[in-house]
Coordinates of C-alpha atoms in Angstrom, one line a residue:
M1 CA 78.5 34.5 -6.9
K2 CA 79.6 33.8 -3.4
K3 CA 82.9 33.2 -1.7
T4 CA 82.2 29.5 -1.2
I5 CA 83.1 27.4 -4.3
Y6 CA 82.1 23.8 -4.4
L7 CA 84.6 21.7 -6.3
I8 CA 84.4 18.0 -6.7
G9 CA 87.3 16.2 -5.2
I10 CA 89.1 13.2 -6.5
A11 CA 87.0 10.7 -4.6
A12 CA 83.7 12.4 -4.4
S13 CA 82.2 10.5 -7.4
I14 CA 83.7 7.1 -6.6
M15 CA 81.0 4.5 -7.3
G16 CA 82.6 1.3 -6.1
G17 CA 85.7 -0.3 -4.6
I18 CA 89.0 -1.3 -6.3
T19 CA 90.5 -4.7 -5.9
S20 CA 94.3 -5.0 -5.5
C21 CA 96.1 -7.7 -7.3
T22 CA 99.3 -7.5 -5.2
L23 CA 100.2 -9.5 -2.1
D24 CA 99.8 -6.3 0.0
A25 CA 96.1 -5.6 -0.1
E26 CA 96.4 -2.2 1.5
D27 CA 95.8 0.5 -1.1
Y28 CA 98.2 3.4 -0.4
V29 CA 97.4 5.5 -3.5
T30 CA 93.8 5.1 -4.7
K31 CA 90.8 6.4 -2.8
S32 CA 87.9 4.0 -3.0
S33 CA 84.7 3.3 -1.3
E34 CA 86.6 0.9 1.0
N35 CA 89.0 3.5 2.4
F36 CA 87.2 6.8 1.7
P37 CA 86.3 8.8 3.6
A38 CA 88.9 8.2 6.3
T39 CA 89.8 11.7 7.5
T40 CA 88.2 15.0 8.2
E41 CA 89.6 16.3 4.9
D42 CA 88.1 13.3 3.1
A43 CA 84.7 14.1 4.6
T44 CA 84.9 17.7 3.6
Q45 CA 85.9 16.7 0.1
A46 CA 83.1 14.2 -0.2
L47 CA 80.5 16.8 1.1
A48 CA 81.8 19.2 -1.5
G49 CA 81.1 16.6 -4.2
I50 CA 77.5 16.3 -3.1
Y51 CA 77.0 20.0 -3.3
Q52 CA 78.7 20.1 -6.7
N53 CA 75.8 18.1 -8.0
L54 CA 73.8 21.3 -7.9
N55 CA 76.2 22.8 -10.4
Q56 CA 76.3 19.6 -12.4
V57 CA 72.6 19.9 -13.1
S58 CA 73.0 23.5 -14.0
A59 CA 75.1 22.5 -17.0
T60 CA 72.0 21.1 -18.7
P61 CA 69.2 23.1 -17.0
E62 CA 66.6 22.2 -19.7
C63 CA 66.6 18.7 -18.3
S64 CA 66.1 19.7 -14.7
F65 CA 63.1 19.7 -12.4
L66 CA 63.5 23.4 -11.7
Y67 CA 63.2 24.2 -15.4
A68 CA 60.3 21.8 -15.9
A69 CA 58.5 23.2 -12.9
M70 CA 58.8 26.8 -14.3
L71 CA 57.5 25.9 -17.8
A72 CA 54.8 23.5 -16.7
S73 CA 53.2 25.8 -14.2
D74 CA 50.7 28.5 -15.0
D75 CA 53.4 31.1 -14.3
C76 CA 55.0 30.6 -17.8
L77 CA 54.6 29.3 -21.3
G78 CA 57.3 27.3 -23.1
G79 CA 58.8 29.8 -25.5
G80 CA 62.1 29.5 -27.4
G81 CA 62.5 29.1 -31.1
P82 CA 60.9 26.7 -33.6
N83 CA 63.5 24.1 -32.9
D84 CA 63.4 24.4 -29.1
L85 CA 60.8 21.7 -28.8
H86 CA 61.8 20.7 -25.3
M87 CA 60.8 24.1 -24.0
Q88 CA 57.3 23.9 -25.6
S89 CA 56.8 20.3 -24.7
L90 CA 57.6 20.9 -21.0
D91 CA 54.9 23.6 -21.0
M92 CA 52.4 21.2 -22.4
L93 CA 53.3 18.1 -20.4
M94 CA 54.5 16.3 -23.6
N95 CA 57.6 14.7 -24.8
S96 CA 59.7 15.8 -27.8
K97 CA 62.4 13.2 -28.0
Q98 CA 63.6 10.0 -26.5
D99 CA 65.3 10.3 -23.1
M100 CA 64.4 14.0 -23.0
T101 CA 65.3 14.5 -19.4
Q102 CA 67.7 11.6 -18.8
Q103 CA 70.7 13.8 -18.0
F104 CA 68.8 15.1 -14.9
W105 CA 68.0 11.5 -13.8
K106 CA 71.6 10.5 -14.1
D107 CA 73.0 13.6 -12.4
R108 CA 70.7 13.5 -9.4
Y109 CA 71.3 9.8 -8.8
Q110 CA 75.0 10.5 -8.9
G111 CA 74.5 13.1 -6.2
I112 CA 72.4 10.7 -4.2
N113 CA 75.2 8.0 -4.5
R114 CA 77.8 10.5 -3.3
A115 CA 75.5 11.3 -0.3
N116 CA 75.1 7.6 0.4
S117 CA 78.8 7.0 0.2
L118 CA 79.6 9.7 2.8
L119 CA 76.8 8.6 5.1
D120 CA 77.9 5.0 4.9
G121 CA 81.5 6.0 5.8
I122 CA 81.2 8.9 8.2
G123 CA 81.1 6.7 11.3
N124 CA 84.6 5.6 10.6
I125 CA 86.0 9.1 10.9
E126 CA 87.2 10.6 14.2
L127 CA 85.4 13.9 14.3
A128 CA 84.1 16.2 17.0
E129 CA 80.5 15.4 17.6
S130 CA 79.2 18.8 16.4
D131 CA 81.3 18.5 13.2
K132 CA 80.1 15.0 12.5
N133 CA 76.5 16.0 13.1
Q134 CA 76.8 19.0 10.8
I135 CA 78.4 17.0 7.9
E136 CA 75.9 14.1 8.3
G137 CA 73.0 16.6 8.4
E138 CA 74.1 18.3 5.3
A139 CA 74.5 15.0 3.5
K140 CA 71.0 13.9 4.6
F141 CA 69.5 17.2 3.5
L142 CA 71.0 17.1 0.1
R143 CA 70.0 13.4 -0.4
A144 CA 66.5 14.4 0.6
F145 CA 66.5 17.4 -1.7
Y146 CA 67.7 15.4 -4.7
Y147 CA 65.0 12.8 -4.0
Y148 CA 62.4 15.5 -3.6
E149 CA 63.1 16.8 -7.1
L150 CA 63.2 13.3 -8.6
A151 CA 59.9 12.3 -6.9
S152 CA 58.2 15.5 -7.8
M153 CA 59.3 15.1 -11.5
Y154 CA 58.8 11.4 -12.0
G155 CA 56.8 10.0 -9.1
R156 CA 57.8 6.6 -7.8
V157 CA 61.6 6.7 -8.5
P158 CA 63.9 4.0 -7.3
L159 CA 65.0 4.5 -3.7
T160 CA 68.4 3.5 -2.3
I161 CA 70.0 4.8 0.8
T162 CA 73.2 2.7 0.7
S163 CA 76.3 2.9 -1.5
Q164 CA 76.2 -0.8 -2.1
S165 CA 75.0 -2.0 -5.5
V166 CA 71.3 -2.9 -5.5
E167 CA 68.8 -3.7 -8.1
P168 CA 66.5 -0.7 -8.8
S169 CA 62.9 -1.0 -7.9
Q170 CA 60.0 1.4 -7.4
P171 CA 58.8 2.0 -3.9
T172 CA 55.4 3.2 -3.0
A173 CA 55.0 6.9 -2.8
A174 CA 54.5 6.5 1.0
E175 CA 57.9 4.7 1.3
L176 CA 59.7 7.2 -0.9
W177 CA 58.3 10.3 0.7
G178 CA 58.7 8.8 4.2
Q179 CA 62.4 8.5 3.5
I180 CA 62.6 12.1 2.3
L181 CA 60.8 13.4 5.3
Q182 CA 62.9 11.3 7.7
D183 CA 66.1 12.5 6.2
L184 CA 65.0 16.1 6.6
R185 CA 63.7 15.6 10.1
D186 CA 67.0 13.8 11.1
A187 CA 69.0 16.7 9.5
A188 CA 67.1 19.3 11.4
E189 CA 67.5 17.3 14.7
I190 CA 71.3 16.7 14.5
M191 CA 72.7 19.8 13.0
P192 CA 73.8 22.5 15.5
N193 CA 71.7 25.6 16.2
T194 CA 74.0 27.7 14.0
R195 CA 73.0 29.7 11.0
K196 CA 75.3 29.2 8.0
T197 CA 76.3 32.1 5.8
D198 CA 78.9 30.3 3.6
G199 CA 76.6 28.5 1.2
H200 CA 76.2 25.4 3.3
V201 CA 72.8 24.4 4.6
D202 CA 72.0 24.4 8.3
K203 CA 69.3 22.9 10.6
Y204 CA 67.0 25.8 9.7
T205 CA 67.3 25.1 6.0
A206 CA 66.3 21.5 6.8
E207 CA 63.3 22.7 8.8
A208 CA 62.2 24.8 5.9
M209 CA 62.6 22.0 3.4
L210 CA 60.8 19.7 5.7
G211 CA 57.8 22.0 5.6
R212 CA 57.9 22.1 1.8
A213 CA 58.2 18.4 1.4
W214 CA 55.5 17.8 4.0
L215 CA 53.0 20.2 2.3
F216 CA 53.6 18.6 -1.1
Y217 CA 53.3 14.9 0.0
T218 CA 50.4 15.4 2.4
G219 CA 48.4 17.4 -0.1
M220 CA 49.3 15.6 -3.4
Y221 CA 48.7 12.2 -1.9
C222 CA 45.8 13.0 0.4
N223 CA 43.4 10.9 -1.6
G224 CA 45.7 8.0 -2.4
E225 CA 48.4 7.0 -4.8
D226 CA 46.5 6.0 -8.0
L227 CA 46.0 8.4 -10.9
A228 CA 42.3 9.1 -10.1
A229 CA 43.3 10.0 -6.5
L230 CA 46.2 12.3 -7.7
T231 CA 44.0 14.2 -10.2
S232 CA 41.0 14.4 -7.9
T233 CA 39.8 17.9 -7.1
T234 CA 39.3 17.0 -3.4
Y235 CA 41.8 18.5 -1.1
S236 CA 42.0 17.3 2.5
P237 CA 45.7 17.1 3.6
L238 CA 47.0 14.2 5.6
T239 CA 47.9 15.0 9.2
S240 CA 50.5 12.3 9.9
V241 CA 53.0 10.3 8.0
A242 CA 54.7 7.0 8.9
L243 CA 58.5 7.1 8.6
P244 CA 60.9 4.3 7.8
D245 CA 62.3 4.1 11.3
G246 CA 58.9 3.2 12.7
S247 CA 58.1 6.7 14.1
T248 CA 55.3 9.0 13.0
L249 CA 55.7 12.6 11.8
T250 CA 52.7 14.7 12.6
K251 CA 51.5 18.1 11.4
D252 CA 52.0 19.6 14.8
Q253 CA 55.6 18.4 14.8
V254 CA 56.2 20.1 11.4
I255 CA 54.6 23.3 12.7
G256 CA 57.1 23.1 15.6
Y257 CA 60.0 22.9 13.1
I258 CA 58.7 25.8 11.0
D259 CA 58.1 27.9 14.1
D260 CA 61.7 27.2 15.2
C261 CA 62.9 28.4 11.8
V262 CA 60.9 31.5 11.9
N263 CA 61.7 32.4 15.5
N264 CA 65.3 31.3 16.1
S265 CA 67.1 30.9 12.8
G266 CA 68.4 34.4 12.3
Y267 CA 67.0 34.5 8.8
S268 CA 64.7 37.4 8.0
L269 CA 62.9 39.3 5.3
V270 CA 64.7 41.9 3.3
T271 CA 62.3 44.6 4.5
S272 CA 63.7 47.6 2.7
D273 CA 62.2 46.9 -0.7
F274 CA 61.1 43.7 -2.5
R275 CA 63.2 44.8 -5.5
N276 CA 66.4 44.7 -3.5
L277 CA 66.2 40.9 -3.7
W278 CA 66.8 40.8 -7.4
A279 CA 70.0 41.3 -9.4
Y280 CA 68.7 44.2 -11.5
T281 CA 69.2 46.5 -8.5
N282 CA 72.9 45.7 -8.4
R283 CA 75.1 48.9 -8.0
F284 CA 76.3 48.8 -11.6
T285 CA 72.8 48.7 -13.1
V286 CA 70.3 50.2 -10.7
E287 CA 70.8 53.9 -11.6
D288 CA 70.7 53.2 -15.4
Y289 CA 67.4 51.4 -15.3
D290 CA 64.4 53.8 -15.5
Y291 CA 62.3 51.6 -13.2
T292 CA 64.8 51.7 -10.4
T293 CA 66.8 54.9 -10.8
G294 CA 66.8 57.5 -8.0
Q295 CA 64.9 55.3 -5.5
G296 CA 67.8 54.4 -3.2
L297 CA 67.6 50.7 -4.1
K298 CA 70.5 48.4 -3.4
W299 CA 70.8 44.7 -4.3
V300 CA 71.2 42.8 -1.1
E301 CA 73.9 40.6 -2.6
D302 CA 76.1 43.5 -3.9
D303 CA 79.8 42.6 -3.7
N304 CA 79.1 39.1 -2.2
A305 CA 77.1 40.5 0.8
V306 CA 75.0 37.8 2.6
N307 CA 71.3 37.8 1.8
P308 CA 69.5 37.4 5.1
E309 CA 66.4 36.0 3.3
T310 CA 68.2 33.1 1.5
L311 CA 68.2 29.8 3.2
F312 CA 69.4 27.7 0.2
A313 CA 70.8 28.7 -3.2
I314 CA 72.8 27.3 -6.0
K315 CA 76.2 29.1 -6.0
Y316 CA 78.1 30.0 -9.1
N317 CA 81.6 31.3 -9.8
K318 CA 84.2 32.3 -12.4
L319 CA 85.3 28.8 -13.1
A320 CA 82.7 28.0 -15.8
D321 CA 84.5 26.8 -18.9
W322 CA 83.6 24.8 -22.0
S323 CA 86.4 22.3 -21.1
T324 CA 85.6 21.9 -17.4
S325 CA 82.0 22.6 -16.2
I326 CA 79.7 25.1 -17.7
G327 CA 77.6 24.3 -14.6
Y328 CA 79.6 26.8 -12.6
A329 CA 77.6 29.5 -14.6
N330 CA 74.0 30.2 -14.0
N331 CA 72.7 28.7 -17.2
F332 CA 69.1 29.0 -16.0
A333 CA 69.6 32.8 -16.5
L334 CA 70.9 32.2 -20.0
H335 CA 68.0 30.0 -21.0
F336 CA 65.4 32.5 -19.7
G337 CA 67.2 35.5 -21.2
V338 CA 65.7 37.9 -23.8
R339 CA 65.6 36.1 -27.2
G340 CA 67.0 37.3 -30.5
M341 CA 67.8 40.9 -30.0
A342 CA 70.8 42.5 -31.7
G343 CA 72.3 43.5 -28.3
V344 CA 71.5 44.3 -24.7
A345 CA 70.8 47.9 -25.5
E346 CA 67.4 46.8 -26.9
S347 CA 66.3 45.1 -23.7
F348 CA 68.4 46.9 -21.1
P349 CA 68.9 46.1 -18.3
F350 CA 68.1 42.5 -19.1
G351 CA 70.5 40.3 -21.0
Q352 CA 70.2 38.0 -23.9
G353 CA 69.4 34.3 -23.9
W354 CA 67.3 31.6 -25.4
G355 CA 63.8 32.9 -24.5
A356 CA 62.5 30.1 -22.4
G357 CA 59.5 30.7 -20.1
P358 CA 57.6 33.8 -21.3
A359 CA 55.5 35.0 -18.5
A360 CA 51.9 33.8 -18.9
P361 CA 49.3 36.5 -19.7
N362 CA 46.8 34.7 -17.4
L363 CA 49.2 35.3 -14.5
V364 CA 49.5 39.0 -15.2
N365 CA 45.7 39.4 -15.7
D366 CA 44.9 37.5 -12.5
W367 CA 47.4 39.5 -10.6
R368 CA 46.1 42.8 -11.8
S369 CA 42.5 41.8 -11.0
S370 CA 43.2 40.3 -7.6
E371 CA 45.8 42.8 -6.2
P372 CA 45.9 45.9 -8.5
N373 CA 48.3 47.8 -6.1
D374 CA 50.8 45.0 -5.6
K375 CA 54.3 46.5 -6.2
R376 CA 55.7 42.9 -6.6
R377 CA 54.0 42.6 -10.0
D378 CA 56.2 45.2 -11.7
A379 CA 59.1 44.1 -9.6
S380 CA 58.7 40.5 -11.0
V381 CA 57.3 40.9 -14.5
S382 CA 58.9 42.9 -17.3
D383 CA 56.4 44.3 -19.8
C384 CA 58.5 44.2 -22.9
A385 CA 56.6 47.0 -24.6
A386 CA 58.5 49.4 -22.4
W387 CA 61.6 48.6 -24.5
T388 CA 60.0 49.7 -27.8
E389 CA 61.9 53.0 -27.9
Q390 CA 65.1 51.1 -27.3
G391 CA 64.6 49.1 -30.5
W392 CA 62.8 46.0 -29.1
A393 CA 60.1 44.4 -31.2
F394 CA 58.0 41.2 -31.1
G395 CA 59.5 38.2 -32.9
G396 CA 62.8 37.6 -31.1
G397 CA 64.8 38.5 -34.2
G398 CA 62.5 36.4 -36.4
E399 CA 62.0 33.2 -34.5
F400 CA 60.1 33.1 -31.2
I401 CA 57.3 30.7 -30.2
Q402 CA 54.7 31.4 -27.5
E403 CA 56.0 35.0 -27.0
T404 CA 53.7 36.9 -24.7
G405 CA 55.4 40.3 -24.3
Y406 CA 56.1 39.5 -20.7
L407 CA 59.2 38.1 -19.1
S408 CA 60.2 37.2 -15.5
K409 CA 62.7 39.6 -14.0
K410 CA 63.8 37.2 -11.3
W411 CA 65.7 34.7 -13.5
L412 CA 66.8 36.9 -16.4
P413 CA 70.5 37.8 -17.0
V414 CA 71.3 41.4 -16.0
A415 CA 73.5 43.7 -18.0
A416 CA 75.2 46.9 -17.0
K417 CA 76.4 50.1 -18.7
N418 CA 80.2 50.5 -18.9
G419 CA 80.8 54.1 -20.0
D420 CA 79.3 54.4 -23.4
A421 CA 79.2 50.7 -23.9
Y422 CA 77.4 47.8 -22.3
S423 CA 78.6 44.8 -20.4
V424 CA 76.6 41.7 -21.2
C425 CA 76.6 40.6 -17.5
F426 CA 76.9 43.0 -14.6
E427 CA 79.1 40.4 -12.9
N428 CA 82.0 41.4 -15.3
L429 CA 82.1 44.8 -13.6
M430 CA 81.3 43.7 -10.0
Y431 CA 83.8 40.9 -9.8
G432 CA 86.6 42.3 -11.9
T433 CA 88.3 40.9 -15.0
D434 CA 90.8 38.5 -13.2
G435 CA 90.1 34.9 -12.6
W436 CA 87.6 34.1 -15.2
A437 CA 88.1 30.8 -17.0
Q438 CA 86.9 32.4 -20.2
N439 CA 86.7 35.9 -21.7
S440 CA 85.1 38.3 -19.2
E441 CA 82.5 39.4 -21.8
N442 CA 80.8 36.1 -22.4
L443 CA 77.0 36.1 -22.2
Q444 CA 76.9 32.3 -21.9
L445 CA 79.4 31.8 -19.1
N446 CA 79.4 34.9 -17.0
N447 CA 75.9 34.9 -15.4
I448 CA 77.1 33.9 -11.9
H449 CA 74.5 35.4 -9.5
D450 CA 72.9 32.9 -7.1
L451 CA 69.8 30.9 -8.0
V452 CA 67.8 31.1 -4.8
L453 CA 65.9 27.9 -3.9
I454 CA 64.4 28.7 -0.5
R455 CA 63.6 32.1 0.8
F456 CA 62.5 33.2 4.3
A457 CA 59.3 34.6 2.8
D458 CA 58.3 31.1 1.7
V459 CA 58.9 29.9 5.3
L460 CA 56.5 32.6 6.6
L461 CA 53.8 31.6 4.1
M462 CA 54.2 27.9 5.0
Q463 CA 53.8 28.8 8.7
S464 CA 50.5 30.6 7.9
E465 CA 49.3 27.7 5.8
L466 CA 50.1 25.1 8.5
K467 CA 48.7 27.1 11.4
E468 CA 45.9 28.6 9.3
N469 CA 46.6 32.1 10.5
T470 CA 47.5 35.4 9.0
D471 CA 50.8 36.1 10.7
G472 CA 53.2 35.1 8.0
I473 CA 50.9 36.3 5.2
N474 CA 50.7 39.8 6.7
R475 CA 54.5 40.1 7.2
V476 CA 55.0 39.3 3.6
R477 CA 52.2 41.7 2.5
E478 CA 53.6 44.5 4.6
R479 CA 56.8 44.5 2.6
A480 CA 54.8 44.6 -0.6
G481 CA 53.1 47.8 0.6
L482 CA 49.7 46.0 1.0
S483 CA 47.3 46.2 3.9
P484 CA 46.9 43.2 6.2
I485 CA 44.2 40.7 5.7
S486 CA 41.9 40.2 8.7
S487 CA 41.2 36.5 8.5
Y488 CA 42.8 33.4 7.1
S489 CA 41.5 31.5 4.1
L490 CA 43.1 29.0 1.8
Q491 CA 42.3 31.2 -1.2
A492 CA 44.1 34.2 0.4
L493 CA 47.1 31.9 1.2
Q494 CA 47.1 30.6 -2.4
N495 CA 47.1 34.1 -3.9
E496 CA 49.8 35.3 -1.6
R497 CA 52.1 32.4 -2.5
R498 CA 51.4 33.0 -6.2
W499 CA 52.3 36.6 -6.1
E500 CA 55.3 36.5 -3.7
L501 CA 56.9 33.4 -5.2
A502 CA 56.1 33.8 -8.8
F503 CA 58.8 32.5 -11.2
E504 CA 60.7 30.7 -8.5
S505 CA 59.7 27.1 -9.6
I506 CA 57.4 26.7 -6.6
R507 CA 54.0 27.3 -8.2
W508 CA 54.0 24.0 -10.0
N509 CA 54.0 21.8 -6.9
D510 CA 51.7 24.2 -5.2
I511 CA 48.9 23.8 -7.7
R512 CA 49.4 20.0 -7.8
R513 CA 49.2 19.6 -4.0
W514 CA 46.2 21.8 -3.8
H515 CA 44.5 19.7 -6.5
I516 CA 43.7 22.8 -8.7
A517 CA 46.3 22.2 -11.4
A518 CA 44.1 21.1 -14.3
A519 CA 41.8 24.2 -13.9
A520 CA 44.7 26.6 -13.4
L521 CA 46.6 25.3 -16.4
E522 CA 43.6 25.3 -18.7
K523 CA 43.5 29.1 -18.3
Q524 CA 46.5 29.3 -20.6
T525 CA 44.6 27.9 -23.6
N526 CA 43.9 30.5 -26.3
V527 CA 45.6 33.4 -24.4
K528 CA 47.1 35.9 -26.8
I529 CA 50.7 35.1 -27.9
Y530 CA 53.0 36.0 -30.8
T531 CA 54.4 33.4 -33.2
N532 CA 57.6 34.6 -34.9
G533 CA 56.3 38.2 -34.3
Q534 CA 52.8 37.6 -35.6
E535 CA 49.8 37.8 -33.3
D536 CA 48.4 34.3 -32.5
S537 CA 46.7 32.3 -29.8
N538 CA 48.1 29.7 -27.5
K539 CA 46.6 26.5 -29.1
A540 CA 46.1 23.2 -27.4
H541 CA 48.3 20.2 -28.1
G542 CA 47.8 16.6 -27.0
G543 CA 44.2 17.4 -26.1
G544 CA 45.0 20.5 -24.1
Y545 CA 46.6 21.4 -20.7
A546 CA 43.9 19.9 -18.5
T547 CA 43.7 16.7 -20.5
R548 CA 47.5 16.2 -20.3
Y549 CA 47.5 16.9 -16.6
N550 CA 44.7 14.5 -15.8
A551 CA 46.5 11.9 -17.9
T552 CA 49.8 12.2 -16.0
A553 CA 49.1 14.0 -12.6
G554 CA 52.0 16.2 -13.7
F555 CA 54.6 13.5 -13.6
F556 CA 57.0 13.6 -16.6
K557 CA 58.1 10.6 -18.7
I558 CA 60.7 8.5 -17.0
P559 CA 63.6 8.3 -19.5
E560 CA 62.9 5.3 -21.8
S561 CA 66.5 4.0 -21.5
E562 CA 66.1 3.8 -17.7
V563 CA 62.9 1.8 -18.0
D564 CA 64.5 -0.5 -20.6
M565 CA 67.6 -1.1 -18.5
S566 CA 65.6 -1.9 -15.4
N567 CA 64.5 -5.3 -16.7
G568 CA 60.9 -4.6 -15.8
S569 CA 61.5 -3.3 -12.3
I570 CA 60.6 0.3 -13.3
A571 CA 57.2 0.9 -14.9
Q572 CA 56.6 4.0 -17.2
N573 CA 54.3 6.7 -15.7
A574 CA 50.7 6.9 -16.8
G575 CA 49.9 9.1 -19.8
W576 CA 53.1 8.6 -21.8
E577 CA 52.4 5.6 -24.0
G578 CA 50.1 7.1 -26.7
S579 CA 50.8 9.5 -29.6
D580 CA 49.0 12.3 -27.8
S581 CA 52.0 12.5 -25.5
Q582 CA 54.4 13.3 -28.3
Y583 CA 55.1 16.9 -29.3
N584 CA 56.4 17.3 -32.8
R585 CA 56.3 21.0 -33.6
W586 CA 54.3 24.2 -33.1

C-alpha cells in the first residue's frame, strides 16, 4: 500500500464523442473526447485513469501476462486444484476454454485507448512545459508498457496510437516493437530529471523499461519473425532498430540510457539484506517467523516507507470491494497463496490462497548446484516441509495439482500474529482498522502490499548484459553475500538474473529472448510432484513442454472472439488450431 491512490475519473474511460441535438452545440455538462482534456485537472484525471488500468487487470490476474509469465516459465508449475484448469494450461502452453485470457486483452486495450486520448488532447491544455512533458511522458510510458505486455503475450497485436476509431490490423513485429521502443525513448527524453516517489513513473523508469523492451525484441527477433526463426537456438542480438519517426535506436544509445539510470536516478539497491525487500520482514511478522527472528531485519516498505529499489510497481489500497473494484487488492498474492490449509497457523507466516505457481523443483535443484551458498534461495523459496510441525501436509486439504513442496515467498500473502490469534493479512495491523471498504479480516481483499514490476537490481543486470562486464553483476552478488566473478560470460549473467529475479515474472521473457526456452522448460518433465497429496511425476501434455514451445514460440492463443470480430484482419497465432493445444484435465 502507498499513499498514492489511482482512481479513475469520470472521463478517463471515454471512448468517443457525444453529439448534441440542441441548437447550442456547446456541451456544458458532459465530458467527451471532443472537450476532454481541457484543463490541468482534466489531464491529471485522465492520467489517473491510465494508471488505474494496472488495478483493472489485477481484478482478474489469472488472465494477465504477469500471471502467464510466472506459470509458463521454468520458475513455476501450474498448481491449483483439479478445476483450476487455467493455471495448469498456462504452465503447459495450452488452452482450457474459449477466450481464456480475453479480459486481459480488453483491459489493456482500454488502458491504451485512455493513453491515446490523453496524448491526442494534451496539446490543447495550457500547462507549464515541465508539467506537460511529465504527463506526456507518463502516458507514453504506460502505453508502451501495455503494448509490451500484449506483444509479449500474443505477438503481433493490433497497433493504434490514436483515439480515433480505426479498423484493427496486425503490424509486423518490427513495426510494433519499434513503436514500443519509440514511446519509451520519447518518455525518457521529455520527462524531467526528477525521481518520483509517489507511485508515478519518471524518466529513469522509462530508461529501465527501454532496456527491458530492447533486450527482448533484439534477442527474440534476432533471426527473423517467422516461427522457425523465433524458436531457433541461435542467439545473436540485433544492434539497431528502426523507429517509426525515421530515426534509428542503437545498442550504444540504450547503454547510455541505462547508464544514466544507474548513475543519476537516485534509485539504489537495498543493501542491508535481500530479505528486507519482501513483505515477510514487516514489523508485525518478522519476529514471529523463525527464519527472520532476531536478525535485525526490517521491511523496506514498513508503514508506507519509500523503497529506493522500486522503479515501478502496482499500488494497492483499502478501497477493494466486491461492488467497486477488487483490483485495488493484490489478487496476485491471493492466487499464489498457500492452498487448502485450515488456517494461517499451519503455514505461518504465509497466508492462504488458491495455490497457483508452486516453485519448480528443477529451479531449486539448479540453484543449489550452481550457487550452494546463495542466501537468496531461502529468502525466495519456502520449503513447505518446515511447516510440518505446524500442521501442514501435502495435498492442500485434499485437492492440489502439481504440488512440489516449494512456494515462492515473493508473491505470497503474509499473515501476522495478533496476541494469541492471527491476522490473515499483516496489512490489517499495519494500516489500522479504519477506511477498509470491507471487513478488515478478509483474506481475499486485504492483501494490499505493492507488486513490484521493475527493481534497480534488474537495471544493474541489464547494464552488465549490454556492456558485457561484471560491474552490475557483482553489485548484486555482493548483497547476496557472494564473491565477485572475475570475468563476464553470458552464462554467468543468465544465472545471476535467474537467482536474483526469480518469481518476478521476468524469467519467461528472458529464456525466450536467449533462445533457450524449449530446453529450459523440458527440464520440468517428470520432476517429482504431488497430486492431491500423493507422490506423482509431472507428466507431459500436448506433446510436452518443448513441443508446445516450438509450436508457439511462447505466444498464447489470441482470444477467439477477437479473431472472429476482426473480419479476417487478425490471424490466430501458430500452434493453437489442433487438439494438442487443448488442455482438458490433469
